[in-house]
mmCIF file of C-alpha atoms (C1' of nucleotides) in Angstrom:
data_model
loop_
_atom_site.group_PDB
_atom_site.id
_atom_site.type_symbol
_atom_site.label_atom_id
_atom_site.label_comp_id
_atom_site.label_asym_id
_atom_site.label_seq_id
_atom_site.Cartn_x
_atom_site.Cartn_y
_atom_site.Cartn_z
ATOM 1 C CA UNK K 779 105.562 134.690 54.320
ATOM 2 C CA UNK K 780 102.453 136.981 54.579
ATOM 3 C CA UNK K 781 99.612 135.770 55.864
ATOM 4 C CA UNK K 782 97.071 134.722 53.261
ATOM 5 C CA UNK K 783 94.311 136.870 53.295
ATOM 6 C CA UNK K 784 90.641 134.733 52.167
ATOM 7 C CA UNK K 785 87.239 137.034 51.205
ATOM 8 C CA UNK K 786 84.038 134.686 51.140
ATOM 9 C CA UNK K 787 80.682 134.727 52.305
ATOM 10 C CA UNK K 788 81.267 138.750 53.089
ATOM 11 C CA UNK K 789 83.573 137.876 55.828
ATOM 12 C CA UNK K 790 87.167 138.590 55.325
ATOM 13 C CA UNK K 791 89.489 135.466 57.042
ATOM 14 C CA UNK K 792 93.637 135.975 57.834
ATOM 15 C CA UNK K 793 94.763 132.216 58.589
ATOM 16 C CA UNK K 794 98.383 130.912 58.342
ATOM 17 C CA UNK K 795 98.002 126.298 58.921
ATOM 18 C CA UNK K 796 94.558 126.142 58.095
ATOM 19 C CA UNK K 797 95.238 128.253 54.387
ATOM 20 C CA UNK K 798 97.063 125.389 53.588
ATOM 21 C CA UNK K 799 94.656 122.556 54.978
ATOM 22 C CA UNK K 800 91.750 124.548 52.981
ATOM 23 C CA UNK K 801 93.506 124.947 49.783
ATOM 24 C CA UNK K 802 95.368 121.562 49.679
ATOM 25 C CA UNK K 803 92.631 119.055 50.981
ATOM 26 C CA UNK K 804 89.307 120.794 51.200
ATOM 27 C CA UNK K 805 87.461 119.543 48.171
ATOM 28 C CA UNK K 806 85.991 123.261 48.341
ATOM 29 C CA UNK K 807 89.051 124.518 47.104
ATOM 30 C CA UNK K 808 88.335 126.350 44.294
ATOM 31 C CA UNK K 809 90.642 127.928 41.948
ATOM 32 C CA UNK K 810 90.835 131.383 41.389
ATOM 33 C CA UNK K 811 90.529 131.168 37.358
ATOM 34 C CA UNK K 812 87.088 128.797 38.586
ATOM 35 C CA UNK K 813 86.080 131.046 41.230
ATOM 36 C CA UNK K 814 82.711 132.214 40.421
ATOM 37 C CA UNK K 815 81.891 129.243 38.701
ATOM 38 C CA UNK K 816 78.728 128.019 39.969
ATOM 39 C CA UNK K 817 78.635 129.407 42.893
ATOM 40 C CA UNK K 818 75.651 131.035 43.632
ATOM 41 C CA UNK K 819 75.286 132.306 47.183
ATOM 42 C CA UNK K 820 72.741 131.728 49.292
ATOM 43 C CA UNK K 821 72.293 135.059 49.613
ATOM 44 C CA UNK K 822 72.276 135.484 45.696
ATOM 45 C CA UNK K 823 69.375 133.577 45.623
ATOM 46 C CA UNK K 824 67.305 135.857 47.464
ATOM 47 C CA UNK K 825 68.195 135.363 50.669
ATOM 48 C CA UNK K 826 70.786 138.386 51.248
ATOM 49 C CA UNK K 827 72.722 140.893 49.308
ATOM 50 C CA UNK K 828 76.281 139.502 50.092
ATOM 51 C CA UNK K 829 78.131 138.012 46.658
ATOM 52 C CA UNK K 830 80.204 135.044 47.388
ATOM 53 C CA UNK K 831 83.452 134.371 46.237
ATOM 54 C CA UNK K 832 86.855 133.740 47.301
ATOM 55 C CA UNK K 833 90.260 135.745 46.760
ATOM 56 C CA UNK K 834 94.114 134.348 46.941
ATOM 57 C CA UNK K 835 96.745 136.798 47.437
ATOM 58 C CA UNK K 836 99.677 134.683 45.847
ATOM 59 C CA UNK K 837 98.113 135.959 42.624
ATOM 60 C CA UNK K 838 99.950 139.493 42.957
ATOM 61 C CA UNK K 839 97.514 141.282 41.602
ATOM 62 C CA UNK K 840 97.518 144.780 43.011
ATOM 63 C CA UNK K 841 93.318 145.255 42.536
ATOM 64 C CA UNK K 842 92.536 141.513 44.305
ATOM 65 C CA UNK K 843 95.579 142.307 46.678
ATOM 66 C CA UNK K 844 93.889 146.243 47.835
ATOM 67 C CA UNK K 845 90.756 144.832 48.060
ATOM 68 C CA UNK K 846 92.174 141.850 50.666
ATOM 69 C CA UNK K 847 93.242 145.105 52.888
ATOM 70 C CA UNK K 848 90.328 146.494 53.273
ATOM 71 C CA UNK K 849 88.264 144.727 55.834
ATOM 72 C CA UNK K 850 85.024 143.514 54.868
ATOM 73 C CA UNK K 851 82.082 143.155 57.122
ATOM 74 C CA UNK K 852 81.630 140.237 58.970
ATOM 75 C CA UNK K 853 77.804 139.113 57.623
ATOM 76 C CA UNK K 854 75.590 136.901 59.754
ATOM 77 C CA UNK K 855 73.944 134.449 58.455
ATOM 78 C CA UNK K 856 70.408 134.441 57.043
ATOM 79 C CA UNK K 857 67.448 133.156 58.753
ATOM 80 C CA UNK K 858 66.810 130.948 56.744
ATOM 81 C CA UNK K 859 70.484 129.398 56.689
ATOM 82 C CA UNK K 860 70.431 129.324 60.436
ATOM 83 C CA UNK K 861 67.325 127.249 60.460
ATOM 84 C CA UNK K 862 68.826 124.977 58.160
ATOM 85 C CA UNK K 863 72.142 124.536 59.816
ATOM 86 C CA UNK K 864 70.099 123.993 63.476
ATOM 87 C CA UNK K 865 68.062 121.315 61.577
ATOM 88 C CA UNK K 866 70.938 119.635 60.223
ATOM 89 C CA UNK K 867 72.382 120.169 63.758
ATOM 90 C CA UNK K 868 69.571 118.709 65.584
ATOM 91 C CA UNK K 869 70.251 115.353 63.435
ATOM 92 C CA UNK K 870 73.268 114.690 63.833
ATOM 93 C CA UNK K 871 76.106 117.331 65.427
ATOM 94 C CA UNK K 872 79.271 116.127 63.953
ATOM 95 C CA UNK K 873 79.768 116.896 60.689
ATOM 96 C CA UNK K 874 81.005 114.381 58.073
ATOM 97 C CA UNK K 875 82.431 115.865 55.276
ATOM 98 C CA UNK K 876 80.413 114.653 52.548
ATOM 99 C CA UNK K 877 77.673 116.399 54.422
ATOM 100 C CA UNK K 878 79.953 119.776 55.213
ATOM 101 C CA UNK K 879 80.413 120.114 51.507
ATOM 102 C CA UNK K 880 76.515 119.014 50.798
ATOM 103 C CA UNK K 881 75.456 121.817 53.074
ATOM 104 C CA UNK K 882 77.898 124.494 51.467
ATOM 105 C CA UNK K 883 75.969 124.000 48.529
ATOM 106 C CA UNK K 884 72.931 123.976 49.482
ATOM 107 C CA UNK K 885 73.208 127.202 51.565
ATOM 108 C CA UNK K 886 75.750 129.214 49.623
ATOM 109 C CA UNK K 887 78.340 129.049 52.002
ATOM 110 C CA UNK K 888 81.951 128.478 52.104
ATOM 111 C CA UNK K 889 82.345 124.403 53.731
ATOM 112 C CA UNK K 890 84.937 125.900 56.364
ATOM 113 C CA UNK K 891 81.790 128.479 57.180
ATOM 114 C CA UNK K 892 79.554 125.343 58.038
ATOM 115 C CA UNK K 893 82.045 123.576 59.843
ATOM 116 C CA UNK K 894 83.050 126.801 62.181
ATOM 117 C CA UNK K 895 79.383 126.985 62.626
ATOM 118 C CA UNK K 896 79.101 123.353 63.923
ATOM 119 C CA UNK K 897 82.152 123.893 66.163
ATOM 120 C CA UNK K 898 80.554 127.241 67.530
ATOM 121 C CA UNK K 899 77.180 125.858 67.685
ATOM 122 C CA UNK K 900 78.676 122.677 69.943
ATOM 123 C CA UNK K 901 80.283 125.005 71.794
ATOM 124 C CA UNK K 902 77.013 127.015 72.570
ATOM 125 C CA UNK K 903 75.122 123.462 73.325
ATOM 126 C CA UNK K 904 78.041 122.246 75.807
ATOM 127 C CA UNK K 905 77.248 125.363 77.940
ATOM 128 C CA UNK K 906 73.861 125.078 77.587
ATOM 129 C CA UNK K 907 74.636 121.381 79.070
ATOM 130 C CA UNK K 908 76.900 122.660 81.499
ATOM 131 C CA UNK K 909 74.082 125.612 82.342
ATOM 132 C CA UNK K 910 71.515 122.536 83.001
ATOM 133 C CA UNK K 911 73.245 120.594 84.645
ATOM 134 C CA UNK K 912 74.539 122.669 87.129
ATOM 135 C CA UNK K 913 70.506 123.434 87.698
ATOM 136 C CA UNK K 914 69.577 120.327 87.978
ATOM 137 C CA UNK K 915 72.717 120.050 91.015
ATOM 138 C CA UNK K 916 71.410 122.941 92.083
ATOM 139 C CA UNK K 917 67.452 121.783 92.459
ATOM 140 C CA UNK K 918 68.722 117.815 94.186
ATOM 141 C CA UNK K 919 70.753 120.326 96.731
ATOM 142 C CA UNK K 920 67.772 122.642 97.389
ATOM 143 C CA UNK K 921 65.559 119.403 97.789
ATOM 144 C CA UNK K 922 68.360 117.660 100.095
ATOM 145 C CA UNK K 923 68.458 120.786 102.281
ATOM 146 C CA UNK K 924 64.873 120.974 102.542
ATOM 147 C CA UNK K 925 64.862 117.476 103.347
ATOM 148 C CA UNK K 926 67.584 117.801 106.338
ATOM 149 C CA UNK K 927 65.830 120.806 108.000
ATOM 150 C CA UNK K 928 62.812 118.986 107.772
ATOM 151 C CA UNK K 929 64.747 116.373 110.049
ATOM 152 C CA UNK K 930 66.174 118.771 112.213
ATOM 153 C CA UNK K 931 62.558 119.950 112.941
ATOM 154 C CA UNK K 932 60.945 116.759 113.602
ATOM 155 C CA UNK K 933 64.260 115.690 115.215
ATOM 156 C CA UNK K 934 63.761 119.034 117.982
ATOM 157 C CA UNK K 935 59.929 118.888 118.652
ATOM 158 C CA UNK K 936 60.920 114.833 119.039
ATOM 159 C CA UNK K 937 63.250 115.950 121.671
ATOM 160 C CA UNK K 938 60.944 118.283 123.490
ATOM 161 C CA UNK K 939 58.581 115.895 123.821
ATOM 162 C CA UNK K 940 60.950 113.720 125.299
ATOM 163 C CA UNK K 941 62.107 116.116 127.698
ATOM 164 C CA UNK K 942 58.714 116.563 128.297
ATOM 165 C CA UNK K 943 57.845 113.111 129.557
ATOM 166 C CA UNK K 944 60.663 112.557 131.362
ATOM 167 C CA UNK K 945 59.811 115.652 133.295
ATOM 168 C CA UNK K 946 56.035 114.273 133.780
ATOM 169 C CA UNK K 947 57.852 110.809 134.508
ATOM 170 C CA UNK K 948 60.386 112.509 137.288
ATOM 171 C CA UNK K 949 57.093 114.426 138.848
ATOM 172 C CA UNK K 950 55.001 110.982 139.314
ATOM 173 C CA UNK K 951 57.834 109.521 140.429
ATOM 174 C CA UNK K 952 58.445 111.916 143.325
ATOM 175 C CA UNK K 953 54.875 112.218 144.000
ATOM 176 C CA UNK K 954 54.216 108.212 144.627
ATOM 177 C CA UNK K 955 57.451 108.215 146.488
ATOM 178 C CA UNK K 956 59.144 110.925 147.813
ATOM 179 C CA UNK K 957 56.550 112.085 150.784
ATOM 180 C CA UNK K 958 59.433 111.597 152.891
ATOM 181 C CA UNK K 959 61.188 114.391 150.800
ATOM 182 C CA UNK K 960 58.601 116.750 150.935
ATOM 183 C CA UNK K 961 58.855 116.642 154.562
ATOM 184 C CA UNK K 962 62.037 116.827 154.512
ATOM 185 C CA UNK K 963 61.669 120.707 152.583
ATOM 186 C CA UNK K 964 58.984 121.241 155.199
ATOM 187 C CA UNK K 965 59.970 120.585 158.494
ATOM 188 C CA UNK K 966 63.763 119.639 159.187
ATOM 189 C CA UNK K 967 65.124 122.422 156.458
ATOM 190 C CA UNK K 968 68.761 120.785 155.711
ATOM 191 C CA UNK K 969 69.878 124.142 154.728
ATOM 192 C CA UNK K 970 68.503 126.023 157.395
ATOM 193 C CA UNK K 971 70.176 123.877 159.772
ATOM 194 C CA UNK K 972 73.533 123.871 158.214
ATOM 195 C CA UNK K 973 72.950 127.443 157.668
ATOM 196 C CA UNK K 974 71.975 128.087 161.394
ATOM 197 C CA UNK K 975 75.246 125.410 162.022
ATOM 198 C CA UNK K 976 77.475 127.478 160.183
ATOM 199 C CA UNK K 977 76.672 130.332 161.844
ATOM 200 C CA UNK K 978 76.917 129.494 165.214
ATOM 201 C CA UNK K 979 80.393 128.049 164.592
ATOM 202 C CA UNK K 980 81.116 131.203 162.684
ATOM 203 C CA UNK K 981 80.212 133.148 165.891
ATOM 204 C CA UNK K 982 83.906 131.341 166.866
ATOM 205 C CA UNK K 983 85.977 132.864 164.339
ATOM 206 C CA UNK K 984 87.512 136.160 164.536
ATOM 207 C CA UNK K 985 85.367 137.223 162.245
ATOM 208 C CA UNK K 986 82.066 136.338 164.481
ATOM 209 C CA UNK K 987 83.279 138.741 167.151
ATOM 210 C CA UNK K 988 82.223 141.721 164.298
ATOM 211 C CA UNK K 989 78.479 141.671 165.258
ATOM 212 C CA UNK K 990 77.277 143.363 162.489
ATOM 213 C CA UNK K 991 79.427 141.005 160.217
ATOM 214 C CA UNK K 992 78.099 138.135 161.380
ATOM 215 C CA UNK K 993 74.903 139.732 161.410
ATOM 216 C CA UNK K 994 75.234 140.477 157.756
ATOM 217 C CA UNK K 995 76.040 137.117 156.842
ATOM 218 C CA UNK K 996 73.058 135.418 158.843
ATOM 219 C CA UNK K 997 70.762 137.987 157.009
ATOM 220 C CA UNK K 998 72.135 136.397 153.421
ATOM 221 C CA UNK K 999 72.363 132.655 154.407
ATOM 222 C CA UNK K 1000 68.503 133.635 155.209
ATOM 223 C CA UNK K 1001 67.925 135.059 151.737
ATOM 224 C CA UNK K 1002 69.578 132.591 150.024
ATOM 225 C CA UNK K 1003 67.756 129.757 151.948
ATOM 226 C CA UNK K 1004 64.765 131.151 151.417
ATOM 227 C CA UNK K 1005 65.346 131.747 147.686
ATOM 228 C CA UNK K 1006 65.744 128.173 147.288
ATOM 229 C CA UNK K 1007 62.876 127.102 149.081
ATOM 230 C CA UNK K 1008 61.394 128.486 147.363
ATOM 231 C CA UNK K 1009 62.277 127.402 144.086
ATOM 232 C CA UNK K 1010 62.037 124.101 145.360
ATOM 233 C CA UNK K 1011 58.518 124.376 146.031
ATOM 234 C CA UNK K 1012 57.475 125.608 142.653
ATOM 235 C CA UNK K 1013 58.957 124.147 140.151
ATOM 236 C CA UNK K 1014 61.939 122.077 140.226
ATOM 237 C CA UNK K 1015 63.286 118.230 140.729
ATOM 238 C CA UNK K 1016 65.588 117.263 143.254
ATOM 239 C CA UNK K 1017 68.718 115.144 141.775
ATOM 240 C CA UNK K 1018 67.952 112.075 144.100
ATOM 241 C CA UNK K 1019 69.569 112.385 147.671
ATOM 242 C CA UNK K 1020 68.602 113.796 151.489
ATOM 243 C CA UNK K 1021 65.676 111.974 151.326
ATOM 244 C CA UNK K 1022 65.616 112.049 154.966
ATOM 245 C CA UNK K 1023 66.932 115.451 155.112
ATOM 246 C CA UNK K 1024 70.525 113.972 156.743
ATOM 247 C CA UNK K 1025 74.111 115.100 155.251
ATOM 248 C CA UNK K 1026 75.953 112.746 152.980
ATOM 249 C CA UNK K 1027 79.359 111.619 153.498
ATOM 250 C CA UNK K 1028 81.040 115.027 151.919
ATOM 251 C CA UNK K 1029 79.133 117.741 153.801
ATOM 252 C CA UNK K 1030 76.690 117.861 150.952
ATOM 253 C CA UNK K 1031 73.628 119.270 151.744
ATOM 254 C CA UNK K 1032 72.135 118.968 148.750
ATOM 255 C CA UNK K 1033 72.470 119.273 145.198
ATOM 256 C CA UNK K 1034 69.403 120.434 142.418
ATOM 257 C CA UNK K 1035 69.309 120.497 139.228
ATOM 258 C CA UNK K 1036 66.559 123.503 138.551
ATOM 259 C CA UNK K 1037 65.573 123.362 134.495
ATOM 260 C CA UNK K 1038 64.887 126.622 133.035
ATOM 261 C CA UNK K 1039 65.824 129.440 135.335
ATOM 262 C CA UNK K 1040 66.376 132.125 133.664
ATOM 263 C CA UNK K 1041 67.111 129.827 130.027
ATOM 264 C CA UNK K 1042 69.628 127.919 132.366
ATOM 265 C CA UNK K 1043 69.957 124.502 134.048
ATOM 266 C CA UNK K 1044 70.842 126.050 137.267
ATOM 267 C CA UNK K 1045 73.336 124.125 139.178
ATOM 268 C CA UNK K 1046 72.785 124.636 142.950
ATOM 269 C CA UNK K 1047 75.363 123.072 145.732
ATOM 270 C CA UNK K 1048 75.219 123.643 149.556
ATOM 271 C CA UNK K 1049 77.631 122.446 151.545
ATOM 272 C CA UNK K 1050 79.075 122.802 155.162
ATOM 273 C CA UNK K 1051 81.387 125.349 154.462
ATOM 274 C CA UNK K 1052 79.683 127.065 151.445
ATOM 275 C CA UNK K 1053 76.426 128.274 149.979
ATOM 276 C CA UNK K 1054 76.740 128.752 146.156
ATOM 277 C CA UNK K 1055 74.275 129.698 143.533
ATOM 278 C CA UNK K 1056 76.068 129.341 140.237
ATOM 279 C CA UNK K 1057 75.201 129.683 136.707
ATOM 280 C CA UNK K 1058 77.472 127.841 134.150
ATOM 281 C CA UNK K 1059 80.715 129.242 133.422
ATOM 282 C CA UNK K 1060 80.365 132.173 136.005
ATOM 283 C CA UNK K 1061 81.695 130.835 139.494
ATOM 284 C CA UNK K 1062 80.852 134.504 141.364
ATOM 285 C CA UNK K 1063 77.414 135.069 139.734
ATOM 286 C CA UNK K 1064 75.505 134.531 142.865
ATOM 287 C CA UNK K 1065 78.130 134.940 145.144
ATOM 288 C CA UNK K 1066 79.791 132.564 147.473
ATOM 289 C CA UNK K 1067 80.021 132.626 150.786
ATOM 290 C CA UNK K 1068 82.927 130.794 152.761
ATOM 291 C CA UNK K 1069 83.050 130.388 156.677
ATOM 292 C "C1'" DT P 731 71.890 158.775 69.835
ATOM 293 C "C1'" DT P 732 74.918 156.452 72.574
ATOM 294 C "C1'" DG P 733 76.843 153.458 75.896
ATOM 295 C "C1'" DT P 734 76.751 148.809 77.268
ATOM 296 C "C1'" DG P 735 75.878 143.999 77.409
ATOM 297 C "C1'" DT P 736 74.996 139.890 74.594
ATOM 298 C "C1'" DT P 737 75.283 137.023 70.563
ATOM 299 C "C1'" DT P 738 77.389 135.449 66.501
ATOM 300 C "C1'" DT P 739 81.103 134.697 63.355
ATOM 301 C "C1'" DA P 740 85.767 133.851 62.829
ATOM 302 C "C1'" DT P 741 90.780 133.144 64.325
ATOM 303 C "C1'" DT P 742 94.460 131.046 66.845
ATOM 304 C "C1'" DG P 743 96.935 127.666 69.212
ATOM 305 C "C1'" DC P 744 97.022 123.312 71.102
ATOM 306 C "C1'" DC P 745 95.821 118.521 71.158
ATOM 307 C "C1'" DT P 746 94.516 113.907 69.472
ATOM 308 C "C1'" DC P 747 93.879 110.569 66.042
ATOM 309 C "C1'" DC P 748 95.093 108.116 62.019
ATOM 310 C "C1'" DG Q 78 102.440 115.309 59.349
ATOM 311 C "C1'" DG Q 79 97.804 116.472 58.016
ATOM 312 C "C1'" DA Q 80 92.975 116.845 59.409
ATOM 313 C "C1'" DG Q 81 89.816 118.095 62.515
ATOM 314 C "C1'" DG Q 82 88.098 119.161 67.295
ATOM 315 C "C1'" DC Q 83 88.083 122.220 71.135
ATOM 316 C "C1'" DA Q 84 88.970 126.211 74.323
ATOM 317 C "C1'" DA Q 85 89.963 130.812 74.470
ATOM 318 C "C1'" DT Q 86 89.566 134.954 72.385
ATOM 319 C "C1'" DA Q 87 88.708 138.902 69.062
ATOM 320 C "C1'" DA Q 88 85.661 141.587 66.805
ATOM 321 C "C1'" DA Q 89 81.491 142.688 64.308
ATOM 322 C "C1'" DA Q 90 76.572 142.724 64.702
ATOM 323 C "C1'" DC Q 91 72.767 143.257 67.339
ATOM 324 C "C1'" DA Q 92 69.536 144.524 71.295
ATOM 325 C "C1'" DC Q 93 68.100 147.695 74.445
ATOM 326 C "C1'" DA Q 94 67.831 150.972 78.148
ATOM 327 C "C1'" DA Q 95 68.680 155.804 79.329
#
DNA sequence: TTGTGTTTTATTGCCTCC
DNA sequence: GGAGGCAATAAAACACAA
């Protein structure tokens, strides 16, 4: 069966179901022999220049049938018929009916124009919905982020002033009671006696017997020593040992933590057997010196 | 004037409800 | 099974920059 081809309100409409749920239910349904009877478009009435009327190809005849194949323009709506519809919308946006057919007539349009009007009109007001929404999602998320780095601010500068007064803390501590200490850097030197230890056991080896070797190696323990004195002197806190300046059970001579060298909490270790200035994750970055 | 993007009107197919 | 809603889509109308 052809599809049914339906002119009205200047736009031309090819349906196959709803043909059948227009023309058998829709109380528009017009006759063809009634067609133009009382319909008077909205456009008619001074709105537009588009005629209104409807067209049934079952009819056969060959004029109504060559005018159905010729595609008329699809016609926007007026203005005026917009602002009514959106009105109407604005009350209520289903559409009953009683009140489909009651705005047909009013506006000069075909009832199946006001309802696809409604259904496109939802449809345009669910994204606009969607479009809000997903701003409003978008604004709590921007607030909620601001909020968190806000946190993570206060949360650092919290932490730096911690750091801060366990450093002053540390400093007060080793100044009431750690004179013994200081005379320990002073006068004994732990390194500089292991160092000077080392060395004159090193002398033993095979080796010591190289005289410039040995030499060589004396001239570094020296630098290294002296390195480290004088870091200790400036700026940094000893770990909590050698406060008499003796060994501990494992050879150690001593171990510092030195905060911010170089953006690293230098690790430094002295023992009997080696002298090692490390940096974190590079064993050779000093160099390392075994006897 | 024309090309292009957007909006509006209408169609189609599927789904749900009664 | 018919009526109507909705999503996806087509296509005409419109807006606008180049």
């Amino acid at each position: 069966m052809a599809a049914r081809s339906f002119l009205f309100g200047g736009s031309v409409m090819l349906t196959n179901k709803r043909v059948h749920s227009s023309s058998a239910a829709d109380p528009s349904f017009v006759p063809r022999s009634s067609a133009f009877q009382g319909m008077l478009s909205f456009e008619d009435q001074g709105n537009g220049s588009g005629g209104q009327f409807w067209q049934n190809e079952d009819n056969g005849d060959d004029e109504y049938d060559e005018y159905f194949h010729q595609p008329e323009k699809k016609r926007r709506l007026t203005g005026d018929q917009v602002r009514f519809l959106e009105k109407s919308f604005e009350s209520d946006n289903k559409l009953e009916p009683e009140r489909k057919i009651q705005l047909a007539k009013e506006l000069g349009l075909q009832p199946r124009q006001v309802a696809i009007w409604f259904q496109n009109r939802r449809a345009r007001w669910k994204n606009k919905q969607l479009e809000k929404d997903y701003d409003d999602l978008q604004e709590s998320y921007n607030k909620l982020k601001a909020n968190y780095e806000d946190l993570v601010k206060e949360k650092e500068k919290l932490k730096s002033e911690v750091e801060e007064l366990s450093d002053k803390m540390m400093l007060q501590e080793k100044g009431t009671s750690d004179s013994s200490s200081t005379k320990s850097l002073s006068q004994p030197k732990p390194c500089q006696h292991v160092v000077e230890e080392d060395v004159s056991k090193n002398t033993n080896t095979g080796y010591g017997q190289n005289g410039n070797f040995t030499e060589k190696i004396n001239e570094l323990n020296n630098v290294v020593y002296n390195s480290l004195v004088e870091r200790v002197d400036s700026s940094y806190v000893f770990e909590q040992e050698q406060s008499d300046g003796s060994l501990d059970e494992e050879n150690t001579l001593s171990k510092m933590l030195m905060p911010n060298v170089d953006g690293y909490t230098q690790k430094i270790e002295m023992d009997r057997n080696s002298v090692y200035l490390g940096l974190p994750g590079d064993d050779q970055a000093f160099g390392f010196w075994s006897y």
